[in-house]
PDB file of C-alpha atoms in Angstrom:
ATOM      1  CA  VAL A  61       8.094 -11.654  -9.835  1.00  0.00           C
ATOM      2  CA  GLY A  62       5.436 -14.512  -9.867  1.00  0.00           C
ATOM      3  CA  TYR A  63       2.228 -14.889 -11.390  1.00  0.00           C
ATOM      4  CA  THR A  64      -1.915 -14.702 -10.521  1.00  0.00           C
ATOM      5  CA  LEU A  65      -3.994 -16.984 -10.168  1.00  0.00           C
ATOM      6  CA  SER A  66      -7.502 -16.918 -12.421  1.00  0.00           C
ATOM      7  CA  SER A  67     -11.079 -17.020  -9.918  1.00  0.00           C
ATOM      8  CA  ALA A  68     -10.735 -20.769 -11.500  1.00  0.00           C
ATOM      9  CA  GLY A  69      -7.646 -20.893  -9.971  1.00  0.00           C
ATOM     10  CA  GLN A  70      -5.497 -21.433 -13.132  1.00  0.00           C
ATOM     11  CA  SER A  71      -2.391 -19.383 -12.810  1.00  0.00           C
ATOM     12  CA  LYS A  72      -1.718 -16.596 -15.442  1.00  0.00           C
ATOM     13  CA  VAL A  73       1.651 -14.531 -17.334  1.00  0.00           C
ATOM     14  CA  PRO A  74       2.310 -11.588 -14.905  1.00  0.00           C
ATOM     15  CA  VAL A  75       1.387  -8.471 -15.969  1.00  0.00           C
ATOM     16  CA  SER A  76       4.092  -7.377 -18.164  1.00  0.00           C
ATOM     17  CA  GLY A  77       4.883  -3.799 -18.770  1.00  0.00           C
ATOM     18  CA  GLY A  78       6.464  -3.256 -14.793  1.00  0.00           C
ATOM     19  CA  ALA A  79       3.178  -3.706 -14.087  1.00  0.00           C
ATOM     20  CA  LEU A  80       2.413  -6.161 -10.709  1.00  0.00           C
ATOM     21  CA  ARG A  81      -1.812  -7.629  -9.529  1.00  0.00           C
ATOM     22  CA  ILE A  82      -1.847  -7.980  -6.268  1.00  0.00           C
ATOM     23  CA  THR A  83      -4.878 -10.706  -5.612  1.00  0.00           C
ATOM     24  CA  ALA A  84      -6.888 -12.317  -3.529  1.00  0.00           C
ATOM     25  CA  GLN A  85      -5.600 -14.682  -0.254  1.00  0.00           C
ATOM     26  CA  CYS A  86      -8.323 -16.240  -1.240  1.00  0.00           C
ATOM     27  CA  LEU A  87     -10.355 -17.094  -4.783  1.00  0.00           C
ATOM     28  CA  GLY A  88     -13.406 -18.968  -2.786  1.00  0.00           C
ATOM     29  CA  ILE A  89     -14.943 -15.605  -1.941  1.00  0.00           C
ATOM     30  CA  PRO A  90     -16.183 -13.412  -4.540  1.00  0.00           C
ATOM     31  CA  GLU A  91     -14.851 -10.292  -4.808  1.00  0.00           C
ATOM     32  CA  GLU A  92     -17.972  -8.350  -5.004  1.00  0.00           C
ATOM     33  CA  ILE A  93     -19.484 -10.199  -1.941  1.00  0.00           C
ATOM     34  CA  GLN A  94     -16.259 -10.057   0.340  1.00  0.00           C
ATOM     35  CA  ARG A  95     -16.163  -6.021   1.349  1.00  0.00           C
ATOM     36  CA  PRO A  96     -20.028  -3.818  -1.050  1.00  0.00           C
ATOM     37  CA  LEU A  97     -19.766  -0.793  -0.103  1.00  0.00           C
ATOM     38  CA  THR A  98     -22.644   0.685   1.120  1.00  0.00           C
ATOM     39  CA  SER A  99     -22.537   4.412  -0.107  1.00  0.00           C
ATOM     40  CA  SER A 100     -20.922   5.886  -3.266  1.00  0.00           C
ATOM     41  CA  THR A 101     -18.147   7.764  -1.178  1.00  0.00           C
ATOM     42  CA  VAL A 102     -14.763   5.811  -0.582  1.00  0.00           C
ATOM     43  CA  SER A 103     -12.545   6.356   3.005  1.00  0.00           C
ATOM     44  CA  VAL A 104      -9.490   6.150   2.975  1.00  0.00           C
ATOM     45  CA  ALA A 105      -7.449   6.397   6.213  1.00  0.00           C
ATOM     46  CA  GLN A 106      -3.135   6.963   5.873  1.00  0.00           C
ATOM     47  CA  LEU A 107      -1.084   6.822   8.362  1.00  0.00           C
ATOM     48  CA  ASN A 108       2.738   7.078   9.758  1.00  0.00           C
ATOM     49  CA  VAL A 109       2.825   4.459  12.038  1.00  0.00           C
ATOM     50  CA  ALA A 110       6.741   6.255  12.969  1.00  0.00           C
ATOM     51  CA  ASP A 111       9.739   3.702  12.922  1.00  0.00           C
ATOM     52  CA  GLY A 112       6.990   0.231  12.447  1.00  0.00           C
ATOM     53  CA  SER A 113       5.375   1.088  15.861  1.00  0.00           C
ATOM     54  CA  ILE A 114       7.129  -1.523  18.379  1.00  0.00           C
ATOM     55  CA  GLY A 115       5.432  -2.533  21.835  1.00  0.00           C
ATOM     56  CA  LEU A 116       2.292  -0.711  23.067  1.00  0.00           C
ATOM     57  CA  ARG A 117       2.301   1.136  20.298  1.00  0.00           C
ATOM     58  CA  GLY A 118       2.081  -0.918  17.544  1.00  0.00           C
ATOM     59  CA  LYS A 119      -0.830  -2.395  19.378  1.00  0.00           C
ATOM     60  CA  GLN A 120      -2.371   0.419  19.275  1.00  0.00           C
ATOM     61  CA  MET A 121      -1.744   1.209  15.529  1.00  0.00           C
ATOM     62  CA  LEU A 122      -3.725  -2.700  15.024  1.00  0.00           C
ATOM     63  CA  ALA A 123      -6.684  -1.591  17.808  1.00  0.00           C
ATOM     64  CA  TRP A 124      -7.620   1.520  14.996  1.00  0.00           C
ATOM     65  CA  LEU A 125      -6.669  -0.627  11.842  1.00  0.00           C
ATOM     66  CA  GLN A 126      -8.536  -3.024  13.352  1.00  0.00           C
ATOM     67  CA  SER A 127     -11.947  -0.389  13.845  1.00  0.00           C
ATOM     68  CA  LYS A 128     -11.134   0.975  10.063  1.00  0.00           C
ATOM     69  CA  ALA A 129     -11.317  -1.889   8.750  1.00  0.00           C
ATOM     70  CA  SER A 130     -14.556  -2.609  10.275  1.00  0.00           C
ATOM     71  CA  SER A 131     -15.932   1.243   9.939  1.00  0.00           C
ATOM     72  CA  GLY A 132     -15.824   0.492   5.934  1.00  0.00           C
ATOM     73  CA  THR A 133     -12.423   1.718   5.845  1.00  0.00           C
ATOM     74  CA  ALA A 134     -11.060   1.002   1.669  1.00  0.00           C
ATOM     75  CA  LEU A 135      -8.250   1.056   1.946  1.00  0.00           C
ATOM     76  CA  VAL A 136      -5.048   2.489   4.381  1.00  0.00           C
ATOM     77  CA  GLY A 137      -2.099   4.219   3.312  1.00  0.00           C
ATOM     78  CA  PHE A 138       1.543   4.135   5.462  1.00  0.00           C
ATOM     79  CA  CYS A 139       4.086   5.578   6.098  1.00  0.00           C
ATOM     80  CA  GLU A 140       6.949   4.326   8.387  1.00  0.00           C
ATOM     81  CA  LEU A 141       7.041   0.594   8.310  1.00  0.00           C
ATOM     82  CA  ASN A 142       9.715  -0.455   9.779  1.00  0.00           C
ATOM     83  CA  GLY A 143      10.625  -4.220   9.436  1.00  0.00           C
ATOM     84  CA  TRP A 144       7.207  -4.975   8.244  1.00  0.00           C
ATOM     85  CA  GLN A 145       8.275  -6.529   5.488  1.00  0.00           C
ATOM     86  CA  SER A 146      10.714  -9.092   8.211  1.00  0.00           C
ATOM     87  CA  LEU A 147       9.461 -12.582   7.231  1.00  0.00           C
ATOM     88  CA  MET A 148       6.651 -13.509   9.745  1.00  0.00           C
ATOM     89  CA  SER A 149       8.905 -17.119  10.069  1.00  0.00           C
ATOM     90  CA  THR A 150      11.834 -18.305   8.316  1.00  0.00           C
ATOM     91  CA  THR A 151      11.107 -22.495   9.240  1.00  0.00           C
ATOM     92  CA  ASP A 152       7.114 -21.977   9.128  1.00  0.00           C
ATOM     93  CA  LEU A 153       5.407 -22.744   5.536  1.00  0.00           C
ATOM     94  CA  LEU A 154       2.349 -20.886   6.012  1.00  0.00           C
ATOM     95  CA  LYS A 155       3.840 -17.822   8.382  1.00  0.00           C
ATOM     96  CA  ASN A 156       6.750 -17.376   5.165  1.00  0.00           C
ATOM     97  CA  ARG A 157       5.627 -14.096   3.668  1.00  0.00           C
ATOM     98  CA  PRO A 158       6.238 -10.478   5.253  1.00  0.00           C
ATOM     99  CA  ASN A 159       4.107  -8.752   8.720  1.00  0.00           C
ATOM    100  CA  ILE A 160       2.350  -6.856   6.231  1.00  0.00           C
ATOM    101  CA  VAL A 161      -0.252  -9.011   4.809  1.00  0.00           C
ATOM    102  CA  PHE A 162      -0.264 -10.906   8.725  1.00  0.00           C
ATOM    103  CA  LYS A 163      -1.293  -7.239  10.010  1.00  0.00           C
ATOM    104  CA  ALA A 164      -3.624  -6.715   7.391  1.00  0.00           C
ATOM    105  CA  ALA A 165      -5.093  -9.614   7.390  1.00  0.00           C
ATOM    106  CA  ASN A 166      -5.821  -9.218  11.153  1.00  0.00           C
ATOM    107  CA  ALA A 167      -7.355  -5.657  11.279  1.00  0.00           C
ATOM    108  CA  GLY A 168      -9.586  -7.236   8.100  1.00  0.00           C
ATOM    109  CA  PHE A 169      -8.337  -6.264   4.655  1.00  0.00           C
ATOM    110  CA  THR A 170      -6.975  -9.542   2.633  1.00  0.00           C
ATOM    111  CA  TYR A 171      -4.488  -6.957   0.339  1.00  0.00           C
ATOM    112  CA  SER A 172      -0.729  -5.666   1.334  1.00  0.00           C
ATOM    113  CA  HIS A 173       2.045  -4.851  -0.168  1.00  0.00           C
ATOM    114  CA  ILE A 174       4.961  -2.557   1.452  1.00  0.00           C
ATOM    115  CA  MET A 175       7.264  -0.913  -0.618  1.00  0.00           C
ATOM    116  CA  VAL A 176      10.808  -1.997   0.912  1.00  0.00           C
ATOM    117  CA  ASN A 177      13.914   0.345  -0.673  1.00  0.00           C
ATOM    118  CA  SER A 178      17.367   0.321   0.712  1.00  0.00           C
ATOM    119  CA  GLN A 179      16.349   3.195   3.586  1.00  0.00           C
ATOM    120  CA  PRO A 180      14.383   1.516   6.967  1.00  0.00           C
ATOM    121  CA  TYR A 181      11.202   3.805   6.690  1.00  0.00           C
ATOM    122  CA  ASN A 182       9.440   1.501   3.868  1.00  0.00           C
ATOM    123  CA  LEU A 183       5.471   2.228   2.247  1.00  0.00           C
ATOM    124  CA  GLY A 184       2.825   0.459   2.850  1.00  0.00           C
ATOM    125  CA  ILE A 185      -0.773   0.228   1.569  1.00  0.00           C
ATOM    126  CA  VAL A 186      -3.940  -2.213   2.840  1.00  0.00           C
ATOM    127  CA  SER A 187      -6.792  -2.404   1.012  1.00  0.00           C
ATOM    128  CA  ALA A 188     -10.261  -4.428   0.787  1.00  0.00           C
ATOM    129  CA  PHE A 189     -10.060  -4.123  -3.154  1.00  0.00           C
ATOM    130  CA  PRO A 190      -7.495  -5.978  -5.518  1.00  0.00           C
ATOM    131  CA  PHE A 191      -5.496  -3.318  -6.441  1.00  0.00           C
ATOM    132  CA  ASP A 192      -2.480  -3.163  -9.240  1.00  0.00           C
ATOM    133  CA  ILE A 193       1.250  -1.937  -8.567  1.00  0.00           C
ATOM    134  CA  ILE A 194       1.913   1.155 -11.088  1.00  0.00           C
ATOM    135  CA  GLY A 195       5.567   2.430  -9.708  1.00  0.00           C
ATOM    136  CA  GLN A 196       7.538   2.870  -6.528  1.00  0.00           C
ATOM    137  CA  TYR A 197       9.979   6.127  -6.418  1.00  0.00           C
ATOM    138  CA  GLY A 198      12.662   5.785  -3.353  1.00  0.00           C
ATOM    139  CA  PRO A 199      15.866   7.032  -3.135  1.00  0.00           C
ATOM    140  CA  ASN A 200      17.200   5.995  -6.840  1.00  0.00           C
ATOM    141  CA  GLU A 201      14.477   8.235  -7.924  1.00  0.00           C
ATOM    142  CA  GLY A 202      14.875  11.916  -5.984  1.00  0.00           C
ATOM    143  CA  PHE A 203      12.596  11.200  -3.336  1.00  0.00           C
ATOM    144  CA  GLN A 204      14.525  10.626   0.448  1.00  0.00           C
ATOM    145  CA  ARG A 205      12.095   8.304   1.764  1.00  0.00           C
ATOM    146  CA  GLY A 206       9.822   7.276  -0.851  1.00  0.00           C
ATOM    147  CA  LEU A 207       6.574   7.536  -2.815  1.00  0.00           C
ATOM    148  CA  LEU A 208       4.000   4.263  -3.750  1.00  0.00           C
ATOM    149  CA  HIS A 209       1.708   4.442  -6.968  1.00  0.00           C
ATOM    150  CA  VAL A 210      -0.800   2.281  -7.183  1.00  0.00           C
ATOM    151  CA  PHE A 211      -3.776   1.421  -8.710  1.00  0.00           C
ATOM    152  CA  VAL A 212      -7.719   0.493  -7.825  1.00  0.00           C
ATOM    153  CA  PRO A 213      -9.473  -1.024 -10.992  1.00  0.00           C
ATOM    154  CA  LYS A 214     -12.383  -1.518  -9.328  1.00  0.00           C
ATOM    155  CA  LEU A 215     -13.162   2.295  -7.523  1.00  0.00           C
ATOM    156  CA  GLN A 216     -11.220   3.651 -10.676  1.00  0.00           C
ATOM    157  CA  LEU A 217      -8.686   5.487  -8.472  1.00  0.00           C
ATOM    158  CA  HIS A 218      -5.174   6.150  -7.836  1.00  0.00           C
ATOM    159  CA  VAL A 219      -3.471   6.257  -4.899  1.00  0.00           C
ATOM    160  CA  MET A 220      -0.101   7.901  -3.791  1.00  0.00           C
ATOM    161  CA  ILE A 221       1.834   6.701  -0.524  1.00  0.00           C
ATOM    162  CA  VAL A 222       4.644   9.090   0.089  1.00  0.00           C
ATOM    163  CA  HIS A 223       6.519  10.773   2.954  1.00  0.00           C
ATOM    164  CA  LEU A 224       8.878  13.486   1.723  1.00  0.00           C
ATOM    165  CA  HIS A 225      12.352  14.544   3.260  1.00  0.00           C
ATOM    166  CA  ALA A 226      12.507  14.056   6.578  1.00  0.00           C
ATOM    167  CA  HIS A 227      15.070  17.106   7.123  1.00  0.00           C
ATOM    168  CA  GLN A 228      15.183  20.121   4.164  1.00  0.00           C
ATOM    169  CA  SER A 229      12.031  21.940   3.202  1.00  0.00           C
ATOM    170  CA  THR A 230      14.247  22.261   0.074  1.00  0.00           C
ATOM    171  CA  LEU A 231      14.512  18.770  -1.045  1.00  0.00           C
ATOM    172  CA  ARG A 232      10.788  18.780  -0.179  1.00  0.00           C
ATOM    173  CA  VAL A 233      10.457  20.913  -3.390  1.00  0.00           C
ATOM    174  CA  ARG A 234      11.921  19.265  -5.171  1.00  0.00           C
ATOM    175  CA  GLU A 235      10.283  15.850  -4.384  1.00  0.00           C
ATOM    176  CA  ALA A 236       6.500  18.320  -4.489  1.00  0.00           C
ATOM    177  CA  LEU A 237       7.266  18.798  -7.940  1.00  0.00           C
ATOM    178  CA  LYS A 238       8.889  15.617  -9.337  1.00  0.00           C
ATOM    179  CA  ILE A 239       4.779  14.359  -7.417  1.00  0.00           C
ATOM    180  CA  GLN A 240       3.697  17.135  -9.752  1.00  0.00           C
ATOM    181  CA  SER A 241       5.056  15.827 -13.335  1.00  0.00           C
ATOM    182  CA  LEU A 242       4.081  11.921 -11.902  1.00  0.00           C
ATOM    183  CA  ILE A 243       0.356  13.126 -11.781  1.00  0.00           C
ATOM    184  CA  ALA A 244       0.107  15.882 -14.849  1.00  0.00           C
ATOM    185  CA  GLY A 245      -1.235  13.303 -17.511  1.00  0.00           C
ATOM    186  CA  LEU A 246      -3.218  11.789 -14.491  1.00  0.00           C
ATOM    187  CA  ILE A 247      -5.047  15.511 -13.669  1.00  0.00           C
ATOM    188  CA  HIS A 248      -4.614  16.274 -17.624  1.00  0.00           C
ATOM    189  CA  ASP A 249      -6.888  12.389 -18.125  1.00  0.00           C
ATOM    190  CA  GLY A 250      -9.535  13.780 -15.968  1.00  0.00           C
ATOM    191  CA  LYS A 251      -8.606  10.649 -13.285  1.00  0.00           C
ATOM    192  CA  ASP A 252      -9.442  10.561  -9.432  1.00  0.00           C
ATOM    193  CA  LEU A 253      -6.456  10.640  -7.312  1.00  0.00           C
ATOM    194  CA  VAL A 254      -5.653  10.496  -3.256  1.00  0.00           C
ATOM    195  CA  ILE A 255      -1.895  11.866  -2.858  1.00  0.00           C
ATOM    196  CA  MET A 256      -1.144  10.874   1.297  1.00  0.00           C
ATOM    197  CA  GLY A 257       1.012  10.766   3.330  1.00  0.00           C
TER     198      GLY A 257
END
């Protein structure tokens, strides 16, 4: 699925076991000084951008995201990132990346990922710190919209971004039970966890 670069700029074999490592966009800036934590607490945020946030609503959402980055928010989870997986450009190699990458960078977040599955209501995350993709669960795994599970090593924090079933409460209960089974081991092991959505 690609390669990650070490701090020396050398390629490394991808992480095995199904994990996908999201790495820095600028290897010349040490991770420790990109956005140092100034307190013992971590600020996170979650936003349902509602059908991809286009037009004026999209501009307001980007201003909100910039305010989160400037206030020290470590990461932001998103639901309904419709269209954010589209490439900024298919002809310009500098812009041949998903829209989420550019929106994250414009707001001040170095790392981003979008979970795309068979329905248009994508989930995503932008972060000041590198993270590992632990799991992506969509309709084939029993979630109407999905669940994205990441781990932020620097914070020793598991984050689950979930968009429960939009129309039936009984199916939301079924999805909640799946989440319960996914987090049981983390809770048993005393891991820090945030579930947002």
